């Protein structure tokens, strides 16, 4: 069960409101790198967690923290949009072309749809999409999903930090960047406990590798038409990173045949010209005529 | 530039067509864990790659391989749907309730929309979405995105492998599982070259960590209302996994204030009752009345 | 800032796991009538609330409660899917057609994508969409959005209640139905405080009604080609519900002209045949030739 | 069956074309507050209406009127974009940076994709989404959905009205604002006929309230960690708005237990480390270690 | 302006309600081949039509007819779902596994979300998407879009016709199939008037073909690695179909160079290892090491 | 199986980087008229092709070419964004309002999410959507889909060509325009081989036309309330374009009855007021009271 304290986790201060920066901040709220995603991406696998409970607990605690980050960012958007009050919106009635250009720069829905508040969308107004919430049921895979989310999230936060000179916003973003540092480390710590790279890979580690055809699972398949020689890269020779195989370098080549499908079934209502014998329906080399 | 050989990368054989398994295979084509996603997720960052060219080349080669995997899976869907020819579809006209239940089990659009062929959708018919293509411009973040994609992809492939007894399909899926093993290792090899966990984290490693407030970037913030003591977990004490800090355990507490927003601007057309003085518009503890 | 207690708000008990019911429950999680929607629909306008703080506080408290409801429902999905453990999934390997039909009935992604856990999607696997989060900045409009969400939500909950005979699930759903009753009342109480129907309408009540052309704002426009007489309905005569006008009944009739657009601009690369004089480009009655 | 008159319902006149205003108008066409949504939201429940036919008829008539509003707005967009003819587009070839900024302000797809015409999208180019069409089969719930749609729609229209100084556009928007006033009143009139607030609530009014646990359905659950005293608000004491209960104020507290899920099934291919005994898989307080 | 007659364009009769067929019909309502799409795809370009008015008029008339088709199909869905009344839904309370399988076969949201009515979604519950509404501003391109829509629409309708034995439904679908026949002919008639294939192609016919590099615009580029000889197909030799060139057959070969991008900008926060000199950042053949 | 050559199909050269033009180019990558769509729209029907193999081969070859076009456009976006390096992004830190306006003009995610690289999205940042990939299983319908895609694609390319003065970009776009010319001709050649307009229509040509009610399949139904006389247009008299009927002109009129639906089922939890007898639930003319 969840509870709330009316104060924010960290100070949210905007010294000079900037409606265009409000738009940029939306990426960190409703974008694929944003906080709604990480919040749900920690809570959903926690609620479906099967296995050691300590990882569920950790996911729940940090998932809860992320709601607080959404709260901070939405507050920051609302405060930045107050710059529209004495600025952009007032001037719209003047049909001043310069002001209109600024309107182009802010998200028009921040005025039209919300009356100066945050939305569950990204910096282009594209809504948050639940498909981004990855929770595979495999703890190691989910930890990578989390490290990835915190990595792209921290990259985004540093770019936002770079995009403003407002001291309040820089301060808030520094805090969020610091939290991303910790969260990257947290999920890595779980991976370490699960055995580190050699222990967790290949993910899932419960599938019997004997079922994998051995000539393919540690071979770099080059699809380069130059047919280069083995470049001796880390991934083309030596022991595999997971310690379970030897890297090889092979030139890609088709091992299958040209597919042969049956002719259309009558009730599929293809064109009459498609209704041919099965033999006709596949091509051989040179059949293009 | 891309070229094509009419044969498939690996044999695609369906011994006993199964329209419902065709539906399941769609998850590996157009689902978030599927091959269209990895294909574009390797090609897009290759085309935008800034930095050592060898990584771009590697991304291009494997991205190209993934198109061949889409081809194999789409062929497998078409072949499995041939089971509908002598089975499901013929019987629809009989209004046999048992057969209709099977129709419920296959994707009806496999008949209605494609006439027995694959779609760019997942196992529920939800279309592929370009937002899943992550390419941050930060090589280490992208490698995690790739390991994550190959990990959830391999988990999916093993579940599909488990869901069929068709020897041809099991053979094809074993091949794809093996390739996922290799691809996990490939991206890990890049991470290793980039310095391994200690070298790449926190991602991005170009942001000056001095800008991060030091009390937050290696602290586990517990939001658990039980206020537990430091459990001595890997992520609450000792050196951080990235080697750059010391893990701490802190009880979460609000450091910010309750947000205060300005009253609505007149041109936002809020209700008249919302138009109050700025002081009124924020609550203090106990203001709920 | 948010905090968490590891216990759920109310008991979540599944006496007889049912993977198909798990699919139905998804509608209450990630569907448009579901709990993620109401959760964000209360939190976002709270974070952007401009006006009396007591309404923000109320939104925050109930928005926080809704996260607990998502938690309960996701737990219920995970528990219902345990029925797949000894039932559906085990049997898939047998290729038993009857079992496969059941697989058709559950959401295949509950196995393929999550390994038996909830997703941020609806009962058809369509992902939650952030566009559903309505927060207009007008308190009265938002209260209607909330009453509507709790009304469709309670309708959904009663249908789910009817769809199961599991005592544990019926108990949990009864609780959620009761909470929806309260929440409908809460938002109505705000509307009452804001002046009730006569006080809040037309929403927004800050737009000067003198700007509205008076012949249209309380007239029922009949587009029925039968040209019926005034039926004397509540909405065609008497004082308007908002008390600010008199209902009238009028037969719809075009008051505008047939639109005339300019010919295409050359750089729009329309077909040559579209490039005509402005006079030609509009039709008059009978110009169909 | 539907018919058409080539004239518009009301005059559509643009005195000074403005491509950026065309973008803003898109929100009223394809946005969630827009006319496609209300049009379908009245027609779909009309076509599925079960119950008194007079409400179906009313929905049909007004749904038909809304198509005429889409027509007016699309015409207005096309006329406003004619401003791009002699202005923006011509100048693109000059690579004039000032002009390019304007291009940023209009929707580039208004040129690239339509050659100066409206799209079925919102002001950010996000396409109309059929999920917005709410038709629950419960008349009272649907009426709230309609009042909500007309309320957010009227708020949007007033903001658009404020965003232009074009007399023609202001005139057209005044008409639409007036119609929204009427439509709010219409749906309210149905609610009044259905019994008003006390008659229709809780929605649905056909679920036996005896099934609701009585201690929860009129209680305000405070999730505020300050544990405030009953503030004596309208929603925390006195008779409930629906007249069927007494408001109470309670401090939220977990009534359920910490969830316990079974360990992963083998065929889910979780990591080996997750495969533990059932007892292990749940945490107790303090189990974080 | 639009008007309505309460009778349907054609008889909608369901002799034996079938909730699963209701699901299939949804594809013809809210699917990409469905009637909402064609309705808007004729109305939007009509409202933005620039050029001869007779084509706008024709689009308006047929777009109006399509609303009547949506009406018929939605009515058919509602009537087919009445089969759920005495069948599926009643039985849900019995937890009869056979009945549940049928539930899997119908769209669960037809009960959960609408109480037995149509939705603005396809046969998998995926919502209608406004992006499908193509209106390019080029009349010839739009006519192809329309022929394509009526062709895939007629294919869908024939498959639906094949999927039912209900005489009423077959009758209604025959009518819709007939209308699709006419509509294909209509749009073709416009193409014929615009000059037929030779007159309208290449679309747009207003772009000066002299700007096209002549060696590429009538050459079939073979990307087949077998490097086949010119197969003498219709599209590899002889006069082009548009009569404006000679078909040629060429083996695809790269004409560009390997792309060279600049190193990352510092404020992009790529990894430090990506920050190299410009020369390093591009590969030459063999640089894979 | 697919292979790659590191050189591009045609030269990609940007003489003067322009971040705003990069945004426009996105429409040709991830927009509905863009190259990802045509690529998948040729490859998917190839992989599901049933009928003469030569058409599959042709689809495969051109589908493969389209991947090379995505590659060229993504490279062009990355190169154009280098203009942001020394321009826009550097200046953000200055909070220069003029620069910020430019930022409004480029896609902010080109910096925030990719660090100056292309995305799988359109010019408004709306992600590519797999639903756009049309492959009906009917060859003639699919050819129209392809001609339509190449027609709207060529219109888009000409507008992009017009939007830049960069010689390198104009050169690349000229190449793409030329390829679109060829591809239009290719798909038309297939249609010609399939019998031309008279041979392929109505699509599908395998449905027995005797099943179509003859009075509707070649009649133009006028829904114009003016009830105009037969205008003698190409589509209202004479032989139909497909040569299989005679065009007629009829005034639309309802042939069906007003729909009558059953009252709600109890378990649908409609409002009590909707539960009426079946007779009541339908209206007759004048029943509006």
XYZ file of N, CA, C and O in Angstrom, chain A residues 126-240:
460
model
N 3.846 13.021 -27.756
C 3.455 11.628 -27.981
C 3.191 10.993 -26.621
O 4.046 11.050 -25.736
N 1.995 10.397 -26.456
C 1.634 9.896 -25.122
C 2.519 8.745 -24.642
O 3.032 7.955 -25.446
N 2.651 8.647 -23.330
C 3.290 7.489 -22.705
C 2.600 6.225 -23.195
O 1.394 6.185 -23.359
N 3.398 5.190 -23.399
C 2.855 3.940 -23.936
C 3.241 2.779 -23.042
O 4.425 2.532 -22.789
N 2.227 2.059 -22.578
C 2.448 0.982 -21.614
C 3.311 -0.146 -22.124
O 3.820 -0.952 -21.332
N 3.507 -0.202 -23.449
C 4.337 -1.282 -23.992
C 5.784 -1.143 -23.565
O 6.553 -2.091 -23.684
N 6.153 0.039 -23.091
C 7.546 0.247 -22.700
C 7.893 -0.432 -21.378
O 9.062 -0.513 -21.018
N 6.878 -0.857 -20.658
C 7.107 -1.449 -19.340
C 7.531 -2.908 -19.528
O 6.713 -3.776 -19.795
N 8.809 -3.161 -19.405
C 9.348 -4.500 -19.620
C 9.490 -5.216 -18.283
O 10.096 -4.693 -17.356
N 8.885 -6.384 -18.203
C 9.014 -7.207 -17.009
C 8.873 -8.641 -17.483
O 7.780 -9.145 -17.646
N 10.017 -9.288 -17.713
C 10.013 -10.568 -18.428
C 9.774 -11.765 -17.526
O 9.559 -12.867 -18.007
N 9.861 -11.562 -16.239
C 9.791 -12.705 -15.350
C 11.143 -13.365 -15.148
O 11.288 -14.242 -14.298
N 12.139 -12.932 -15.908
C 13.509 -13.418 -15.711
C 14.290 -12.279 -15.060
O 14.443 -11.202 -15.643
N 14.766 -12.531 -13.872
C 15.349 -11.460 -13.061
C 16.573 -10.829 -13.727
O 16.735 -9.597 -13.699
N 17.407 -11.645 -14.337
C 18.613 -11.097 -14.954
C 18.267 -10.224 -16.155
O 18.841 -9.145 -16.347
N 17.313 -10.686 -16.959
C 16.893 -9.875 -18.107
C 16.314 -8.553 -17.619
O 16.595 -7.483 -18.173
N 15.511 -8.632 -16.561
C 14.902 -7.404 -16.052
C 15.950 -6.451 -15.491
O 15.796 -5.226 -15.593
N 16.998 -6.985 -14.890
C 18.047 -6.100 -14.374
C 18.718 -5.346 -15.523
O 19.020 -4.165 -15.422
N 18.960 -6.029 -16.648
C 19.505 -5.321 -17.802
C 18.531 -4.257 -18.301
O 18.936 -3.156 -18.682
N 17.253 -4.596 -18.307
C 16.267 -3.596 -18.719
C 16.350 -2.373 -17.805
O 16.231 -1.227 -18.259
N 16.593 -2.632 -16.527
C 16.659 -1.524 -15.574
C 17.938 -0.707 -15.728
O 17.913 0.527 -15.683
N 19.062 -1.394 -15.901
C 20.312 -0.655 -16.119
C 20.192 0.183 -17.394
O 20.594 1.349 -17.417
N 19.588 -0.409 -18.416
C 19.406 0.317 -19.664
C 18.511 1.542 -19.447
O 18.814 2.638 -19.920
N 17.428 1.364 -18.707
C 16.509 2.481 -18.464
C 17.213 3.595 -17.686
O 17.053 4.781 -17.987
N 18.010 3.220 -16.684
C 18.706 4.242 -15.907
C 19.852 4.869 -16.699
O 20.230 6.008 -16.441
N 20.388 4.126 -17.658
C 21.480 4.679 -18.467
C 20.949 5.680 -19.483
O 21.453 6.803 -19.584
N 19.910 5.281 -20.226
C 19.345 6.259 -21.158
C 18.685 7.393 -20.374
O 18.690 8.539 -20.816
N 18.167 7.094 -19.202
C 17.572 8.134 -18.372
C 18.608 9.136 -17.894
O 18.374 10.343 -17.879
N 19.781 8.620 -17.514
C 20.825 9.541 -17.041
C 21.401 10.347 -18.206
O 21.718 11.528 -18.063
N 21.520 9.732 -19.367
C 21.952 10.482 -20.547
C 20.966 11.621 -20.823
O 21.362 12.773 -21.049
N 19.684 11.305 -20.769
C 18.678 12.346 -20.980
C 18.805 13.456 -19.943
O 18.761 14.652 -20.270
N 18.970 13.066 -18.696
C 19.029 14.069 -17.624
C 20.240 14.980 -17.797
O 20.154 16.195 -17.541
N 21.369 14.413 -18.243
C 22.535 15.280 -18.445
C 22.302 16.247 -19.601
O 22.749 17.396 -19.557
N 21.590 15.790 -20.631
C 21.298 16.699 -21.746
C 20.320 17.787 -21.332
O 20.427 18.933 -21.773
N 19.373 17.443 -20.486
C 18.466 18.470 -19.969
C 19.257 19.451 -19.096
O 19.054 20.665 -19.168
N 20.130 18.913 -18.273
C 20.973 19.749 -17.413
C 21.751 20.750 -18.272
O 21.891 21.907 -17.920
N 22.224 20.281 -19.414
C 22.988 21.137 -20.313
C 22.096 22.167 -21.000
O 22.589 23.186 -21.498
N 20.821 21.911 -21.081
C 19.924 22.757 -21.874
C 19.339 23.924 -21.091
O 18.544 24.679 -21.636
N 19.697 24.043 -19.846
C 19.145 25.140 -19.050
C 20.262 25.828 -18.288
O 21.281 25.211 -17.957
N 20.055 27.088 -18.027
C 20.983 27.794 -17.152
C 20.304 28.192 -15.859
O 20.875 28.886 -15.040
N 19.092 27.743 -15.681
C 18.356 28.090 -14.473
C 18.963 27.331 -13.290
O 19.003 26.099 -13.289
N 19.441 28.061 -12.272
C 20.115 27.372 -11.156
C 19.206 26.376 -10.440
O 19.653 25.290 -10.060
N 17.946 26.721 -10.303
C 17.030 25.798 -9.632
C 16.876 24.514 -10.415
O 16.929 23.413 -9.859
N 16.696 24.657 -11.693
C 16.523 23.469 -12.523
C 17.806 22.640 -12.559
O 17.778 21.409 -12.523
N 18.948 23.316 -12.650
C 20.225 22.575 -12.652
C 20.382 21.808 -11.339
O 20.864 20.665 -11.327
N 19.965 22.407 -10.269
C 20.073 21.745 -8.959
C 19.186 20.504 -8.921
O 19.630 19.411 -8.537
N 17.945 20.659 -9.344
C 17.041 19.513 -9.338
C 17.558 18.398 -10.248
O 17.529 17.212 -9.894
N 18.055 18.782 -11.416
C 18.537 17.767 -12.353
C 19.792 17.072 -11.823
O 19.978 15.870 -12.029
N 20.650 17.815 -11.122
C 21.824 17.182 -10.507
C 21.390 16.098 -9.521
O 22.001 15.030 -9.438
N 20.354 16.401 -8.770
C 19.843 15.394 -7.840
C 19.366 14.156 -8.598
O 19.711 13.020 -8.244
N 18.607 14.375 -9.662
C 18.090 13.227 -10.423
C 19.231 12.449 -11.082
O 19.199 11.220 -11.156
N 20.247 13.163 -11.537
C 21.412 12.487 -12.123
C 22.093 11.618 -11.068
O 22.486 10.476 -11.331
N 22.209 12.147 -9.865
C 22.827 11.375 -8.777
C 22.016 10.124 -8.472
O 22.565 9.043 -8.246
N 20.710 10.284 -8.458
C 19.875 9.104 -8.182
C 20.039 8.059 -9.283
O 20.022 6.849 -9.020
N 20.163 8.516 -10.528
C 20.365 7.564 -11.621
C 21.688 6.817 -11.440
O 21.799 5.629 -11.769
N 22.698 7.523 -10.966
C 23.973 6.859 -10.672
C 23.748 5.722 -9.679
O 24.195 4.583 -9.896
N 23.056 6.030 -8.592
C 22.790 4.997 -7.594
C 21.975 3.852 -8.189
O 22.284 2.681 -7.973
N 20.948 4.210 -8.945
C 20.069 3.146 -9.442
C 20.799 2.251 -10.442
O 20.583 1.046 -10.469
N 21.679 2.829 -11.264
C 22.504 1.954 -12.119
C 23.275 0.964 -11.255
O 23.333 -0.234 -11.534
N 23.845 1.469 -10.184
C 24.637 0.604 -9.310
C 23.796 -0.462 -8.612
O 24.245 -1.590 -8.430
N 22.583 -0.079 -8.237
C 21.706 -1.048 -7.567
C 21.449 -2.276 -8.427
O 21.571 -3.401 -7.998
N 21.019 -2.000 -9.657
C 20.651 -3.131 -10.522
C 21.879 -3.941 -10.887
O 21.811 -5.171 -11.029
N 23.025 -3.266 -10.997
C 24.267 -4.000 -11.235
C 24.609 -4.888 -10.044
O 25.143 -5.991 -10.213
N 24.293 -4.404 -8.852
C 24.589 -5.200 -7.649
C 23.780 -6.485 -7.661
O 24.270 -7.550 -7.245
N 22.548 -6.398 -8.130
C 21.758 -7.624 -8.234
C 22.407 -8.572 -9.244
O 22.559 -9.770 -8.989
N 22.796 -8.039 -10.376
C 23.462 -8.885 -11.377
C 24.710 -9.536 -10.788
O 24.998 -10.706 -11.035
N 25.440 -8.757 -10.030
C 26.652 -9.304 -9.394
C 26.289 -10.451 -8.464
O 26.911 -11.516 -8.502
N 25.258 -10.248 -7.647
C 24.807 -11.310 -6.745
C 24.345 -12.554 -7.502
O 24.448 -13.670 -7.012
N 23.762 -12.315 -8.662
C 23.252 -13.450 -9.449
C 24.386 -14.180 -10.166
O 24.152 -15.143 -10.879
N 25.608 -13.716 -9.972
C 26.731 -14.444 -10.545
C 27.568 -13.617 -11.508
O 28.538 -14.125 -12.078
N 27.194 -12.381 -11.698
C 27.960 -11.553 -12.627
C 27.780 -12.040 -14.049
O 26.986 -12.949 -14.321
N 28.511 -11.431 -14.956
C 28.311 -11.729 -16.378
C 28.445 -13.220 -16.659
O 27.624 -13.812 -17.357
N 29.449 -13.838 -16.081
C 29.630 -15.268 -16.356
C 28.516 -16.109 -15.734
O 28.183 -17.190 -16.229
N 27.946 -15.613 -14.674
C 26.894 -16.393 -14.013
C 25.539 -16.241 -14.663
O 24.763 -17.194 -14.743
N 25.244 -15.065 -15.131
C 23.879 -14.853 -15.612
C 23.712 -15.172 -17.097
O 22.595 -15.398 -17.555
N 24.793 -15.201 -17.837
C 24.654 -15.382 -19.286
C 24.933 -16.817 -19.708
O 25.732 -17.486 -19.063
N 24.351 -17.241 -20.841
C 23.320 -16.515 -21.581
C 22.015 -16.504 -20.803
O 21.683 -17.492 -20.144
N 21.334 -15.410 -20.872
C 20.030 -15.241 -20.231
C 18.965 -15.799 -21.161
O 18.951 -15.424 -22.341
N 18.060 -16.669 -20.716
C 17.970 -17.255 -19.375
C 19.018 -18.348 -19.192
O 19.333 -19.064 -20.159
N 19.513 -18.496 -17.966
C 20.541 -19.506 -17.724
C 19.922 -20.866 -17.383
O 20.639 -21.778 -16.979
N 18.608 -20.971 -17.534
C 17.942 -22.242 -17.228
C 17.633 -23.058 -18.479
O 17.171 -24.185 -18.382
N 17.844 -22.481 -19.614
C 17.615 -23.246 -20.835
C 18.843 -24.129 -21.068
O 19.975 -23.646 -21.002
N 18.627 -25.408 -21.336
C 19.777 -26.308 -21.498
C 20.555 -25.971 -22.763
O 20.036 -26.129 -23.868
N 21.788 -25.521 -22.592
C 22.550 -25.070 -23.765
C 22.843 -26.207 -24.733
O 23.178 -25.964 -25.893
N 22.719 -27.426 -24.250
C 22.926 -28.556 -25.154
C 21.931 -28.534 -26.308
O 22.176 -29.105 -27.371
N 20.803 -27.869 -26.084
C 19.805 -27.779 -27.149
C 20.209 -26.806 -28.244
O 19.618 -26.786 -29.311
N 21.166 -25.934 -27.931
C 21.621 -24.970 -28.947
C 22.574 -25.660 -29.910
O 23.497 -26.347 -29.480
N 22.400 -25.451 -31.205
C 23.391 -25.989 -32.134
C 24.730 -25.285 -31.899
O 24.825 -24.056 -31.975
N 25.754 -26.077 -31.590
C 27.019 -25.533 -31.113
C 27.789 -24.713 -32.128
O 28.633 -23.891 -31.757
N 27.505 -24.870 -33.384
C 28.296 -24.111 -34.356
C 27.823 -22.668 -34.507
O 28.443 -21.881 -35.216
N 26.713 -22.340 -33.858
C 26.176 -20.995 -34.070
C 26.213 -20.094 -32.846
O 26.070 -18.892 -32.958
N 26.371 -20.679 -31.651
C 26.114 -19.844 -30.482
C 27.303 -19.009 -30.017
O 27.147 -18.207 -29.100
N 28.453 -19.185 -30.615
C 29.555 -18.278 -30.292
C 30.283 -17.823 -31.552
O 31.461 -17.506 -31.525
N 29.537 -17.783 -32.647
C 30.128 -17.398 -33.931
C 29.628 -16.025 -34.355
O 28.417 -15.802 -34.405
N 30.554 -15.149 -34.670
C 30.165 -13.878 -35.260
C 29.881 -14.115 -36.738
O 30.755 -14.549 -37.481
N 28.656 -13.855 -37.150
C 28.273 -14.064 -38.540
C 28.445 -12.755 -39.293
O 27.713 -11.800 -39.056
N 29.405 -12.707 -40.174
C 29.640 -11.492 -40.938
C 28.729 -11.482 -42.161
O 28.749 -12.409 -42.973
N 27.933 -10.430 -42.266
C 27.063 -10.285 -43.430
C 27.621 -9.252 -44.400
O 26.938 -8.815 -45.309
N 28.874 -8.881 -44.178
C 29.535 -7.879 -45.005
C 29.936 -8.510 -46.334
O 30.637 -9.523 -46.360
N 29.502 -7.903 -47.416
C 29.754 -8.474 -48.738
C 31.215 -8.429 -49.138
O 31.619 -9.094 -50.099
N 32.009 -7.640 -48.422
C 33.455 -7.620 -48.706
C 34.124 -8.926 -48.300
O 35.291 -9.135 -48.653
N 33.417 -9.729 -47.562
C 33.962 -10.994 -47.073
C 35.321 -10.785 -46.413
O 36.331 -11.390 -46.789
N 35.365 -9.916 -45.403
C 36.658 -9.638 -44.759
C 37.191 -10.864 -44.019
O 36.444 -11.777 -43.690
N 38.484 -10.860 -43.775
C 39.093 -11.902 -42.954
C 38.766 -11.626 -41.491
O 38.325 -10.528 -41.127
N 38.963 -12.611 -40.661
C 38.718 -12.446 -39.225
C 39.546 -11.267 -38.727
O 40.772 -11.272 -38.812
N 38.867 -10.251 -38.243
C 39.599 -9.057 -37.833
C 40.290 -9.232 -36.480
O 40.965 -8.320 -36.015
N 40.108 -10.370 -35.864
C 40.735 -10.565 -34.563
C 40.165 -9.675 -33.485
O 40.862 -9.271 -32.559
N 38.909 -9.353 -33.593
C 38.277 -8.499 -32.581
C 37.920 -9.326 -31.350
O 37.938 -10.558 -31.374
N 37.611 -8.628 -30.286
C 37.241 -9.292 -29.037
C 36.103 -10.278 -29.242
O 35.994 -11.270 -28.549
N 35.226 -9.998 -30.225
C 34.039 -10.832 -30.417
C 34.187 -11.817 -31.565
O 33.212 -12.399 -32.013
N 35.398 -11.974 -32.074
C 35.588 -12.920 -33.172
C 36.639 -13.978 -32.854
O 36.879 -14.885 -33.652
N 37.273 -13.857 -31.715
C 38.231 -14.895 -31.305
C 38.418 -14.850 -29.802
O 38.100 -13.849 -29.155
N 38.929 -15.930 -29.258
C 39.142 -15.997 -27.810
C 37.900 -16.521 -27.104
O 36.877 -16.833 -27.718
N 38.025 -16.617 -25.794
C 36.920 -17.118 -24.984
C 35.770 -16.128 -24.982
O 35.988 -14.919 -24.903
N 34.558 -16.651 -25.067
C 33.389 -15.761 -25.067
C 33.294 -15.049 -23.721
O 33.852 -15.497 -22.716
